[in-house]
Coordinates of C-alpha atoms and ligand atoms in Angstrom, one line a residue:
M73 CA 179.5 55.6 -36.9
A74 CA 178.1 52.1 -37.3
R75 CA 175.0 51.7 -35.2
R76 CA 174.8 49.2 -32.4
S77 CA 172.6 46.5 -33.3
L78 CA 170.5 45.4 -30.2
T79 CA 170.0 41.9 -31.9
A80 CA 173.9 41.5 -32.1
T81 CA 174.6 42.7 -28.9
L82 CA 171.8 40.7 -27.1
A83 CA 172.9 37.4 -29.0
L84 CA 176.7 38.1 -28.2
A85 CA 175.5 38.6 -24.6
F86 CA 173.6 35.5 -24.4
A87 CA 176.7 33.6 -26.1
G88 CA 179.1 35.1 -23.6
T89 CA 176.8 33.8 -20.7
T90 CA 176.5 30.2 -22.4
V91 CA 180.3 30.3 -22.4
L92 CA 180.8 31.5 -18.9
V93 CA 178.4 28.8 -17.8
F94 CA 180.2 26.3 -19.7
V95 CA 183.7 27.1 -18.3
V96 CA 182.3 26.9 -15.2
V97 CA 180.6 23.3 -15.4
S98 CA 183.5 22.1 -17.4
S99 CA 186.3 23.2 -15.0
V100 CA 184.4 21.4 -11.9
L101 CA 183.8 18.2 -13.9
Y102 CA 187.6 18.2 -15.3
Y103 CA 188.9 18.8 -11.7
A104 CA 186.4 16.2 -10.2
L105 CA 187.5 13.6 -13.0
D106 CA 191.3 14.7 -12.3
R107 CA 190.8 14.0 -8.7
Q108 CA 189.0 10.7 -9.1
V109 CA 191.8 9.5 -11.3
K110 CA 194.3 10.3 -8.9
Q111 CA 192.6 8.9 -5.9
Q112 CA 192.4 5.4 -7.4
D113 CA 195.7 5.3 -8.5
D114 CA 197.4 6.7 -5.4
L115 CA 195.6 3.9 -3.6
D116 CA 197.1 1.2 -5.7
I117 CA 200.3 2.5 -4.8
V118 CA 199.8 2.8 -1.2
L119 CA 198.4 -0.6 -0.9
I120 CA 201.5 -2.3 -3.0
A121 CA 204.2 -0.2 -1.0
R122 CA 202.6 -1.3 2.3
H123 CA 202.4 -4.8 1.1
A124 CA 206.2 -5.0 -0.4
R125 CA 207.5 -3.4 2.8
R126 CA 205.8 -6.0 5.0
L127 CA 207.1 -8.8 2.6
A128 CA 210.7 -7.4 2.4
Q129 CA 210.8 -7.4 6.1
E130 CA 210.2 -11.2 6.3
F131 CA 213.5 -11.8 4.7
G132 CA 216.6 -12.4 6.9
T133 CA 219.3 -11.0 4.3
L134 CA 219.8 -9.2 1.3
E135 CA 220.8 -12.3 -0.6
E136 CA 217.4 -13.8 0.7
L137 CA 215.8 -10.8 -0.6
R138 CA 217.4 -10.5 -3.9
G139 CA 216.6 -14.7 -4.2
H140 CA 212.9 -13.9 -4.0
S141 CA 212.7 -10.7 -5.5
D142 CA 209.9 -12.1 -7.8
R143 CA 207.7 -12.0 -4.5
L144 CA 207.9 -8.2 -4.1
T145 CA 207.9 -7.3 -8.2
G146 CA 205.0 -9.6 -8.3
Q147 CA 202.9 -7.0 -6.8
V148 CA 203.3 -4.7 -9.9
L149 CA 202.9 -7.5 -12.6
G150 CA 199.9 -7.3 -14.8
N151 CA 199.9 -3.5 -14.8
S152 CA 202.3 -2.1 -17.5
A153 CA 202.2 1.6 -15.7
L154 CA 203.2 0.3 -12.6
S155 CA 207.0 -0.2 -11.6
M156 CA 208.8 -0.9 -8.4
E157 CA 212.7 -0.7 -7.5
V158 CA 214.5 -2.0 -4.4
R159 CA 217.8 -0.5 -3.2
D160 CA 220.3 -1.0 -0.6
A161 CA 221.5 1.7 1.9
Q162 CA 224.2 2.9 -0.8
R163 CA 221.4 3.5 -3.2
N164 CA 222.8 0.7 -5.5
V165 CA 219.8 -1.0 -7.1
L166 CA 219.2 -4.6 -6.2
F167 CA 216.5 -5.3 -8.3
Q168 CA 213.6 -3.9 -10.2
H169 CA 210.7 -4.4 -12.5
N170 CA 209.7 -1.9 -15.2
A171 CA 211.4 0.9 -13.3
A172 CA 214.1 2.1 -15.9
G173 CA 214.7 5.8 -15.5
I174 CA 212.0 6.2 -12.9
A175 CA 214.2 7.6 -10.4
D176 CA 216.0 10.2 -12.7
P177 CA 219.0 12.0 -10.7
A178 CA 218.4 15.2 -12.7
T179 CA 214.9 15.7 -11.2
P180 CA 215.1 14.4 -7.7
S181 CA 211.5 14.1 -6.0
P182 CA 211.6 14.5 -2.1
A183 CA 209.4 11.4 -2.4
L184 CA 212.6 9.5 -3.5
T185 CA 215.5 11.4 -1.9
N186 CA 213.9 11.2 1.7
P187 CA 212.3 7.1 1.9
L188 CA 209.5 7.1 4.5
G189 CA 210.8 5.5 7.8
A190 CA 210.4 1.4 8.0
S191 CA 207.6 1.9 10.7
H192 CA 205.9 4.9 9.0
R193 CA 202.1 4.1 8.2
I194 CA 202.0 4.7 4.6
T195 CA 199.0 6.7 3.4
Q196 CA 198.0 8.6 0.1
S197 CA 199.3 12.0 1.4
D198 CA 203.0 10.7 1.3
I199 CA 202.8 10.3 -2.6
G200 CA 204.9 12.6 -4.6
E201 CA 205.0 13.5 -8.6
W202 CA 208.0 13.9 -10.7
H203 CA 208.9 13.3 -14.1
A204 CA 210.9 10.4 -15.2
A205 CA 214.3 10.3 -17.3
Q206 CA 212.1 10.3 -20.6
G207 CA 210.0 13.2 -19.1
A208 CA 207.0 10.8 -18.4
P209 CA 204.8 12.1 -15.4
V210 CA 205.3 9.7 -12.5
R211 CA 203.5 9.4 -9.0
G212 CA 204.8 7.4 -6.4
L213 CA 206.6 7.0 -3.1
A214 CA 209.7 5.3 -1.5
T215 CA 210.0 3.5 2.1
Y216 CA 212.6 2.0 4.1
A217 CA 212.4 -1.4 4.9
V218 CA 214.5 -3.5 7.7
L219 CA 215.4 -6.9 7.0
R220 CA 215.7 -9.3 9.9
D221 CA 219.4 -8.9 10.3
G222 CA 218.8 -5.1 10.5
T223 CA 219.9 -4.1 6.9
L224 CA 218.0 -1.3 5.5
V225 CA 216.6 -1.4 2.2
A226 CA 214.6 1.4 0.1
V227 CA 211.3 0.1 -1.7
I228 CA 210.3 2.5 -4.7
V229 CA 206.8 2.2 -5.9
A230 CA 205.7 4.4 -9.0
R231 CA 203.2 4.9 -11.6
N232 CA 203.6 6.0 -14.8
M233 CA 200.9 8.5 -15.2
T234 CA 200.9 9.3 -19.0
D235 CA 198.0 7.3 -20.0
R236 CA 195.9 9.2 -17.3
W237 CA 197.1 12.6 -18.4
R238 CA 196.3 11.6 -21.9
L239 CA 192.8 10.7 -20.7
L240 CA 192.4 14.3 -19.0
D241 CA 193.8 16.1 -22.2
W242 CA 191.5 14.1 -24.4
Y243 CA 188.5 15.0 -22.2
R244 CA 189.6 18.7 -21.9
D245 CA 189.8 19.0 -25.5
R246 CA 186.3 17.6 -25.8
L247 CA 185.0 20.2 -23.2
Y248 CA 186.5 23.0 -25.4
A249 CA 184.9 21.7 -28.3
A250 CA 181.8 21.6 -26.8
C251 CA 182.0 25.0 -25.2
F252 CA 182.8 26.4 -28.5
A253 CA 180.0 24.7 -30.3
G254 CA 177.5 25.7 -27.4
M255 CA 178.8 29.4 -27.7
L256 CA 177.9 29.2 -31.6
L257 CA 174.5 27.6 -31.0
A258 CA 173.7 29.9 -28.4
F259 CA 174.6 32.8 -30.7
M260 CA 172.8 31.6 -33.6
L261 CA 169.7 30.6 -31.6
S262 CA 169.5 33.6 -29.7
W263 CA 169.9 35.8 -32.8
M264 CA 167.2 34.4 -34.4
L265 CA 164.8 34.6 -31.3
L266 CA 165.6 38.1 -30.9
R267 CA 165.0 38.7 -34.5
E268 CA 161.5 37.0 -34.4
S269 CA 160.9 38.9 -31.1
L270 CA 161.7 42.4 -32.5
R271 CA 159.6 41.8 -35.7
P272 CA 156.4 43.7 -34.1
L273 CA 159.0 46.6 -33.8
R274 CA 159.8 46.4 -37.4
V275 CA 156.0 46.4 -38.0
M276 CA 155.6 49.5 -35.9
A277 CA 158.2 51.2 -37.8
H278 CA 156.4 50.2 -40.9
S279 CA 153.2 51.5 -40.0
A280 CA 154.7 54.7 -38.7
A281 CA 156.4 55.3 -41.7
T282 CA 153.3 55.2 -43.9
I283 CA 151.9 58.4 -41.6
T284 CA 152.4 61.4 -43.7
V285 CA 150.7 65.0 -43.2
D286 CA 147.8 63.8 -45.3
R287 CA 147.1 60.8 -43.3
L288 CA 147.5 61.9 -39.8
D289 CA 144.5 60.1 -38.8
T290 CA 146.4 56.7 -39.3
R291 CA 147.1 54.9 -36.1
I292 CA 149.8 52.1 -35.2
E293 CA 147.9 49.0 -34.5
V294 CA 147.8 47.9 -30.6
D295 CA 146.3 44.3 -31.1
N296 CA 149.3 42.7 -32.4
A297 CA 152.0 44.5 -30.1
P298 CA 153.5 42.5 -27.6
S299 CA 152.7 43.3 -23.8
E300 CA 156.0 45.6 -23.3
L301 CA 155.5 47.5 -26.3
I302 CA 151.9 48.4 -25.8
T303 CA 152.7 51.3 -23.6
L304 CA 155.0 52.6 -26.4
V305 CA 152.2 52.1 -29.0
V306 CA 149.5 53.8 -26.9
S307 CA 152.0 56.6 -26.2
L308 CA 152.9 57.0 -29.9
N309 CA 149.3 56.9 -30.9
A310 CA 148.3 59.6 -28.2
M311 CA 151.0 61.7 -29.7
L312 CA 149.7 61.3 -33.1
N313 CA 146.0 62.0 -31.6
R314 CA 147.8 65.5 -30.5
L315 CA 149.6 66.2 -33.7
D316 CA 146.5 65.6 -35.6
G317 CA 144.6 67.8 -33.3
G318 CA 147.2 70.5 -33.5
F319 CA 147.5 70.3 -37.1
Q320 CA 143.7 70.4 -37.8
R321 CA 143.7 73.5 -35.3
M322 CA 146.5 75.1 -37.2
S323 CA 145.0 74.5 -40.8
Q324 CA 141.6 76.0 -39.5
Y325 CA 143.4 79.1 -38.0
T326 CA 145.1 79.6 -41.3
A327 CA 142.0 79.4 -43.2
D328 CA 140.1 81.6 -40.8
L329 CA 142.8 84.1 -40.8
A330 CA 143.0 84.1 -44.6
H331 CA 139.1 84.5 -44.4
D332 CA 139.2 87.3 -41.9
M333 CA 141.9 89.3 -43.9
R334 CA 140.0 89.0 -47.1
T335 CA 136.9 91.2 -45.8
P336 CA 138.9 94.3 -45.0
L337 CA 141.0 93.7 -48.0
G338 CA 137.7 93.4 -50.0
N339 CA 136.3 96.5 -48.5
L340 CA 139.4 98.5 -49.0
R341 CA 139.5 97.5 -52.7
G342 CA 135.7 98.1 -53.2
S343 CA 135.6 101.6 -51.7
T344 CA 139.0 102.7 -53.8
E345 CA 137.3 101.5 -56.9
V346 CA 134.0 103.3 -56.5
A347 CA 135.8 106.2 -55.5
L348 CA 138.2 106.0 -58.7
S349 CA 135.3 105.2 -61.0
R350 CA 134.5 109.0 -61.7
P351 CA 136.1 112.4 -60.3
R352 CA 135.0 113.2 -56.9
S353 CA 134.9 116.1 -54.4
A354 CA 137.6 116.6 -51.9
D355 CA 134.9 115.8 -49.2
E356 CA 134.1 112.6 -50.7
Y357 CA 137.9 111.4 -51.2
Q358 CA 138.4 112.4 -47.5
S359 CA 135.5 110.3 -46.4
V360 CA 136.8 107.2 -48.5
L361 CA 140.3 107.7 -47.1
A362 CA 138.9 107.7 -43.5
S363 CA 137.0 104.3 -44.3
N364 CA 139.9 103.0 -45.5
L365 CA 141.9 103.9 -42.5
E366 CA 139.6 102.1 -40.5
E367 CA 140.0 99.0 -42.3
C368 CA 143.6 99.4 -42.2
D369 CA 143.4 99.8 -38.2
R370 CA 141.3 96.7 -38.0
M371 CA 143.7 94.5 -40.3
S372 CA 146.7 95.8 -38.2
R373 CA 145.1 95.0 -34.9
M374 CA 144.3 91.5 -36.4
I375 CA 147.9 91.0 -37.3
E376 CA 149.0 92.5 -34.0
N377 CA 146.5 90.0 -32.1
V378 CA 147.8 87.0 -34.1
L379 CA 151.5 87.8 -33.6
F380 CA 150.8 88.1 -29.6
L381 CA 149.1 84.8 -29.7
A382 CA 151.9 83.2 -31.9
R383 CA 154.6 84.6 -29.3
A384 CA 152.4 83.7 -26.3
E385 CA 152.6 80.0 -27.4
H386 CA 156.4 80.3 -27.5
P387 CA 157.6 78.5 -24.4
Q388 CA 160.2 81.6 -23.7
F389 CA 157.5 83.9 -23.6
V390 CA 158.5 86.2 -20.5
R391 CA 156.1 87.4 -18.1
T392 CA 156.8 89.8 -15.2
L393 CA 154.8 88.8 -12.3
T394 CA 153.9 91.5 -9.5
E395 CA 151.8 91.8 -6.8
V396 CA 148.4 93.6 -8.3
D397 CA 145.9 95.2 -6.2
A398 CA 142.7 93.9 -8.3
A399 CA 140.4 96.7 -7.0
R400 CA 142.8 99.3 -8.1
E401 CA 143.3 98.0 -11.5
L402 CA 139.7 97.4 -11.9
K403 CA 139.0 100.9 -11.1
R404 CA 141.5 102.1 -13.5
I405 CA 140.2 100.1 -16.2
A406 CA 136.6 101.3 -15.6
D407 CA 137.5 105.0 -15.6
Y408 CA 139.6 104.5 -19.0
F409 CA 136.4 103.0 -20.6
E410 CA 134.1 105.5 -19.3
G411 CA 133.7 107.5 -22.2
V412 CA 133.1 104.6 -24.3
A413 CA 130.7 103.3 -22.0
D414 CA 128.6 106.8 -21.8
D415 CA 128.4 106.7 -25.5
A416 CA 126.9 103.1 -25.4
G417 CA 124.6 104.3 -22.5
V418 CA 125.8 101.6 -20.0
Q419 CA 127.3 102.2 -16.7
I420 CA 130.1 100.4 -15.1
R421 CA 130.5 99.3 -11.4
V422 CA 133.6 98.1 -9.5
A423 CA 133.2 95.7 -6.7
G424 CA 135.4 93.5 -4.1
G425 CA 139.1 93.5 -4.3
G426 CA 142.3 91.4 -3.3
E427 CA 145.9 91.0 -4.2
L428 CA 146.9 88.7 -7.2
H429 CA 150.3 87.6 -8.5
A430 CA 150.1 88.6 -12.4
D431 CA 151.8 90.5 -15.0
V432 CA 149.9 93.5 -14.7
E433 CA 149.9 94.5 -18.5
L434 CA 148.5 91.1 -19.4
F435 CA 146.0 91.3 -16.6
R436 CA 145.0 94.8 -17.9
R437 CA 144.8 93.3 -21.7
A438 CA 142.5 90.5 -20.5
V439 CA 140.2 92.6 -18.6
N440 CA 140.3 95.3 -21.2
N441 CA 139.1 92.6 -23.8
L442 CA 136.1 91.4 -21.5
L443 CA 134.9 94.9 -20.9
A444 CA 135.1 95.8 -24.8
N445 CA 132.9 92.5 -25.1
A446 CA 130.6 93.6 -22.4
I447 CA 130.0 97.3 -23.6
R448 CA 129.3 95.9 -26.9
Y449 CA 126.7 93.4 -25.8
T450 CA 125.1 95.2 -22.8
P451 CA 121.8 96.9 -23.9
Q452 CA 121.4 100.7 -23.6
G453 CA 120.6 101.6 -19.9
G454 CA 122.2 98.4 -18.7
A455 CA 124.9 97.6 -16.2
I456 CA 128.3 96.1 -16.2
T457 CA 130.1 94.8 -12.9
L458 CA 133.8 94.4 -12.7
S459 CA 134.4 92.5 -9.6
A460 CA 137.1 90.4 -7.5
Q461 CA 136.9 88.2 -4.6
T462 CA 138.1 85.1 -3.1
P463 CA 135.9 82.1 -3.2
A464 CA 135.4 80.3 0.1
A465 CA 136.4 76.8 -1.5
A466 CA 139.4 77.9 -2.9
A467 CA 141.2 80.5 -0.5
D468 CA 144.5 80.7 -2.5
T469 CA 142.7 82.0 -5.7
L470 CA 141.2 85.3 -6.8
R471 CA 138.5 85.3 -9.1
V472 CA 137.8 88.4 -11.6
T473 CA 134.7 88.6 -13.0
V474 CA 133.2 90.7 -15.8
A475 CA 129.4 90.6 -15.5
N476 CA 127.3 92.2 -18.0
E477 CA 123.4 92.6 -18.4
G478 CA 122.1 91.4 -21.7
G479 CA 121.0 88.4 -23.9
Q480 CA 122.3 84.9 -23.2
I481 CA 125.0 83.0 -24.8
D482 CA 123.9 79.5 -26.0
P483 CA 125.3 77.2 -23.3
S484 CA 126.4 74.8 -25.8
L485 CA 128.8 77.7 -27.4
L486 CA 130.4 78.9 -23.8
E487 CA 133.3 77.2 -24.6
R488 CA 133.5 77.9 -28.1
V489 CA 133.6 81.8 -27.8
F490 CA 137.3 81.5 -26.6
D491 CA 138.2 79.8 -29.9
R492 CA 140.1 81.8 -32.3
F493 CA 137.9 83.7 -34.8
Y494 CA 134.8 82.5 -33.6
R495 CA 132.0 84.9 -33.3
V496 CA 128.5 83.7 -32.0
D497 CA 126.7 85.3 -34.8
P498 CA 128.9 86.2 -37.6
S499 CA 126.4 88.3 -39.4
R500 CA 126.8 90.8 -36.6
K501 CA 130.5 91.4 -37.3
N502 CA 129.5 94.2 -39.9
E503 CA 127.0 96.0 -37.3
P504 CA 128.1 99.6 -36.3
N505 CA 129.2 98.3 -32.8
S506 CA 131.0 95.5 -34.2
T507 CA 133.2 97.0 -36.7
G508 CA 136.9 96.5 -36.2
T509 CA 136.2 92.9 -34.1
T510 CA 138.9 90.1 -34.8
G511 CA 137.3 87.4 -33.2
L512 CA 140.6 87.0 -31.0
G513 CA 139.7 88.8 -27.8
L514 CA 138.5 85.7 -25.8
A515 CA 141.3 83.8 -27.4
I516 CA 143.8 86.2 -26.1
V517 CA 142.1 86.3 -22.5
R518 CA 142.3 82.6 -22.3
T519 CA 146.1 82.6 -23.4
I520 CA 147.0 85.1 -20.8
M521 CA 145.1 83.0 -18.1
E522 CA 147.2 80.0 -19.4
L523 CA 150.2 82.2 -19.1
H524 CA 149.5 82.7 -15.4
G525 CA 148.6 79.3 -14.7
G526 CA 145.1 80.4 -14.1
S527 CA 141.6 79.7 -16.2
A528 CA 138.8 81.5 -17.9
H529 CA 135.4 80.4 -18.4
A530 CA 132.1 81.9 -19.2
E531 CA 128.6 81.6 -17.8
S532 CA 125.6 83.1 -19.2
D533 CA 121.9 83.1 -18.3
T534 CA 118.8 85.2 -19.5
T535 CA 119.5 88.2 -17.4
S536 CA 123.4 88.4 -17.6
T537 CA 126.4 87.0 -19.0
R538 CA 129.8 86.5 -16.6
F539 CA 133.3 86.0 -17.6
I540 CA 135.4 84.7 -14.9
L541 CA 139.1 84.7 -14.4
T542 CA 140.8 82.7 -12.0
F543 CA 144.1 83.7 -10.9
A544 CA 146.3 82.0 -8.2
K545 CA 147.4 84.4 -5.5
R546 CA 151.0 83.3 -5.6
Q547 CA 153.1 81.3 -8.3
E548 CA 156.4 80.3 -9.2
R549 CA 158.3 83.2 -10.6
R550 CA 159.3 82.4 -14.5
S551 CA 161.3 85.3 -15.6
A552 CA 163.9 87.7 -13.8
P553 CA 162.1 90.4 -12.3
G554 CA 162.1 93.7 -14.2
A555 CA 162.9 91.7 -17.2
I556 CA 160.8 93.3 -20.2
S557 CA 160.6 91.0 -23.3
E558 CA 160.1 91.8 -27.0
E559 CA 156.4 90.2 -26.5
E560 CA 155.7 92.4 -23.5
K561 CA 156.5 95.5 -25.4
I562 CA 154.3 94.4 -28.1
A563 CA 151.5 93.6 -25.5
R564 CA 151.8 97.0 -24.3
N565 CA 151.8 98.8 -27.5
I566 CA 148.9 96.7 -28.9
G567 CA 145.4 98.5 -28.4
T568 CA 142.4 96.7 -27.3
S569 CA 139.7 95.8 -29.6
Y570 CA 137.0 98.0 -27.9
R571 CA 137.0 100.5 -30.8
Ligands
ATP607 P1 137.8 91.0 -30.7 O1 137.5 90.9 -29.3 O2 138.8 90.3 -31.4 O3 137.8 92.4 -31.3 P2 135.0 89.6 -30.8 O4 134.9 90.6 -29.6 O5 134.3 89.2 -31.6 O6 136.5 90.2 -31.5 P3 135.9 87.6 -28.8 O7 136.0 88.9 -27.9 O8 136.7 86.8 -29.0 O9 136.0 88.2 -30.3 O10 134.6 87.1 -28.5 C1 133.8 86.0 -29.3 C2 132.3 85.9 -29.5 O11 131.7 85.7 -28.0 C3 131.9 87.5 -30.0 O12 131.9 87.7 -31.3 C4 130.5 87.4 -29.5 O13 129.6 86.4 -30.1 C5 130.6 86.3 -28.0 N1 130.6 87.4 -26.7 C6 132.1 87.9 -26.1 N2 131.7 88.4 -24.9 C7 130.2 88.6 -25.0 C8 129.2 89.0 -24.0 N3 129.7 89.8 -23.0 N4 127.7 88.7 -24.2 C9 127.5 88.1 -25.2 N5 128.1 87.4 -26.1 C10 129.7 87.7 -26.0
MG608 MG1 136.1 91.1 -27.9

């Protein structure tokens, strides 16, 4: 289907409007001229008729009237369009001037068949219009006159309107031509103006066409854009900013993912090569296989975590929101981690409580990730506190805090730790306590909080570090109650990174 052209549509609309205005103005002018012409001619007819009747009534007999016919017909001399006819009571023509065929019996006019009374005051409203024998348009009237001896005669005064109608036709044709020319001119001018006005759009389209994946930092120029398009240009540039940011994050993510996959793969390959370099005892093979299994675990956890993040970003990700008793859940998690905490020589305490509206599996996963970190970074003999409380300033939220004693996270890194694959000290990832970490734990926590319309942030000082999750106590339900999605099943099956 051919695309509609904005320029053509608007130019046609302007041309149409011009025609409409022309038609209205021309009609008014035409009818004004028509009226003006008729009024002037009608006045002549009335005056001549009045005068002729008065003259006729001064004569005593028909013979006397006939003898002085030129006195009556003299009224219409000098204007070839005017004509006069005088008839007796039997409708026989007594005399006439220029009036052949004016009273055509084939087209009888009321103005002729019913002459005005002899004492009737003749006005313009008495004038009628008819066609003469040759078809010429005629305006005129007939009036009776009573001679002094009582004889009744009819005086007919008429004007041939052919010249007038011709003038009006000529005038109408000129108006049609002017109207058509005006329409063409309006169409062409508006077409040119619109094309020129839309030039900035073409420039924008051109600069947009030059933006490719390698040139996502290019922006559309705002300076030359007309005021109506500035909002569009600014929105497009903002969209490009977002795309650029997203694209860079994605590239970084892919690079980090490849980098982090390389380490366990390298370890697997290295240990296998060493094991194969010479014959070994069964115990040695067993130990290599066990270490390889650990690397495989780490890789599969990383893949599962990456998969979770990818799916959680999908708009269709389904959560099952329920009322969660925070104190009970925190206690449950603390119990679950008791063994690991004992091994690390740290103590877990649970404080506070409250109700929150959350997907319980995702809630557990977020707190598990935070507690796994806390256990890793708490010095031996230190304590971790899991707490839930409603802040006085925001009564409709519940803050779940995982606080641990231990070293401070640099304030400038408090936000970065939530980035994917980010570890404060990468060298630590190969420490015994850090084996199996993927650098995705906090990124998952933040994503889970976003899925709940809440937030996650960190605070740290020299004595302790606190990770705070802010949940809304009530939320709009996004999924059908009880519906368990693929993503949730995965979320439930994925282990946490505490190992
Ligand atoms: P994963 O959790 O995926 O196995 P990870 O624990 O290294 O790996 P995150 O949980 O995202 O990744 O944590 C990112 C970084 O934040 C950690 O590497 C660590 O440097 C820092 N961090 C997290 N929690 C604490 C904490 N409680 N105290 C000090 N530093 C922390
Ligand atoms: Mg972690």
